[in-house]
């Protein structure tokens, strides 16, 4: 196994140790569905040192060419922005002091039009190479909306990256996507058809 694969394998285990990812449970999602896997990204941010460590690992699995070209790290509030802020800082700690410092940009969520950059951050982006990050990639729609905002502001999206990819993305942004960890959860069941209920497995608390 090469070093990047080792980092990825270890990250998947550590996500479970930090209760970000809970496998093999019997979860009641409160919407009429039960399932075996529960994901709680809040656990990534409860202790800042946790996200710093995962951010280091994500930087370690990103291709050197992307890291070298990155001028802005941007992500949607809350998890993506916290991750982007951490990664932008860590990136500078790995670079020559003489290099221009890495910028950070958060996308806020407007109730009617989704992810947007505030005027201040829009002004930082023109002509810049942007690495888009998020804590979790679900359908990929969030990153797609963020990418559209970067392009509209005159920046270039280099790549997308996330701590955890649910492998359910339905969009292709035409740039590389790099995940630290990935795992496709098995399907959920309507409560009445849940095999874990039928087997008498108690509901897992979370
Ligand atoms: Zn059940």
mmCIF file of C-alpha atoms and ligand atoms in Angstrom, residues 26-28 33-35 189-198 201 203, ligand 1:
data_model
loop_
_atom_site.group_PDB
_atom_site.id
_atom_site.type_symbol
_atom_site.label_atom_id
_atom_site.label_comp_id
_atom_site.label_asym_id
_atom_site.label_seq_id
_atom_site.Cartn_x
_atom_site.Cartn_y
_atom_site.Cartn_z
ATOM 1 C CA UNK A 26 -29.462 0.370 13.750
ATOM 2 C CA UNK A 27 -30.324 4.029 13.397
ATOM 3 C CA UNK A 28 -33.748 5.621 13.486
ATOM 4 C CA UNK A 33 -36.423 5.391 7.707
ATOM 5 C CA UNK A 34 -33.941 3.133 9.480
ATOM 6 C CA UNK A 35 -30.377 2.379 8.397
ATOM 7 C CA UNK A 189 -35.300 0.987 4.876
ATOM 8 C CA UNK A 190 -38.813 2.239 5.582
ATOM 9 C CA UNK A 191 -39.399 1.437 9.263
ATOM 10 C CA UNK A 192 -42.050 -1.214 8.478
ATOM 11 C CA UNK A 193 -39.626 -3.126 6.247
ATOM 12 C CA UNK A 194 -36.478 -2.718 8.373
ATOM 13 C CA UNK A 195 -34.583 -6.036 8.624
ATOM 14 C CA UNK A 196 -32.802 -4.921 11.809
ATOM 15 C CA UNK A 197 -36.179 -4.316 13.487
ATOM 16 C CA UNK A 198 -37.332 -7.736 12.315
ATOM 17 C CA UNK A 201 -31.692 -5.430 17.011
ATOM 18 C CA UNK A 203 -31.961 1.028 18.105
HETATM 19 ZN ZN1 LIG B 1 -35.244 -0.727 12.240
#
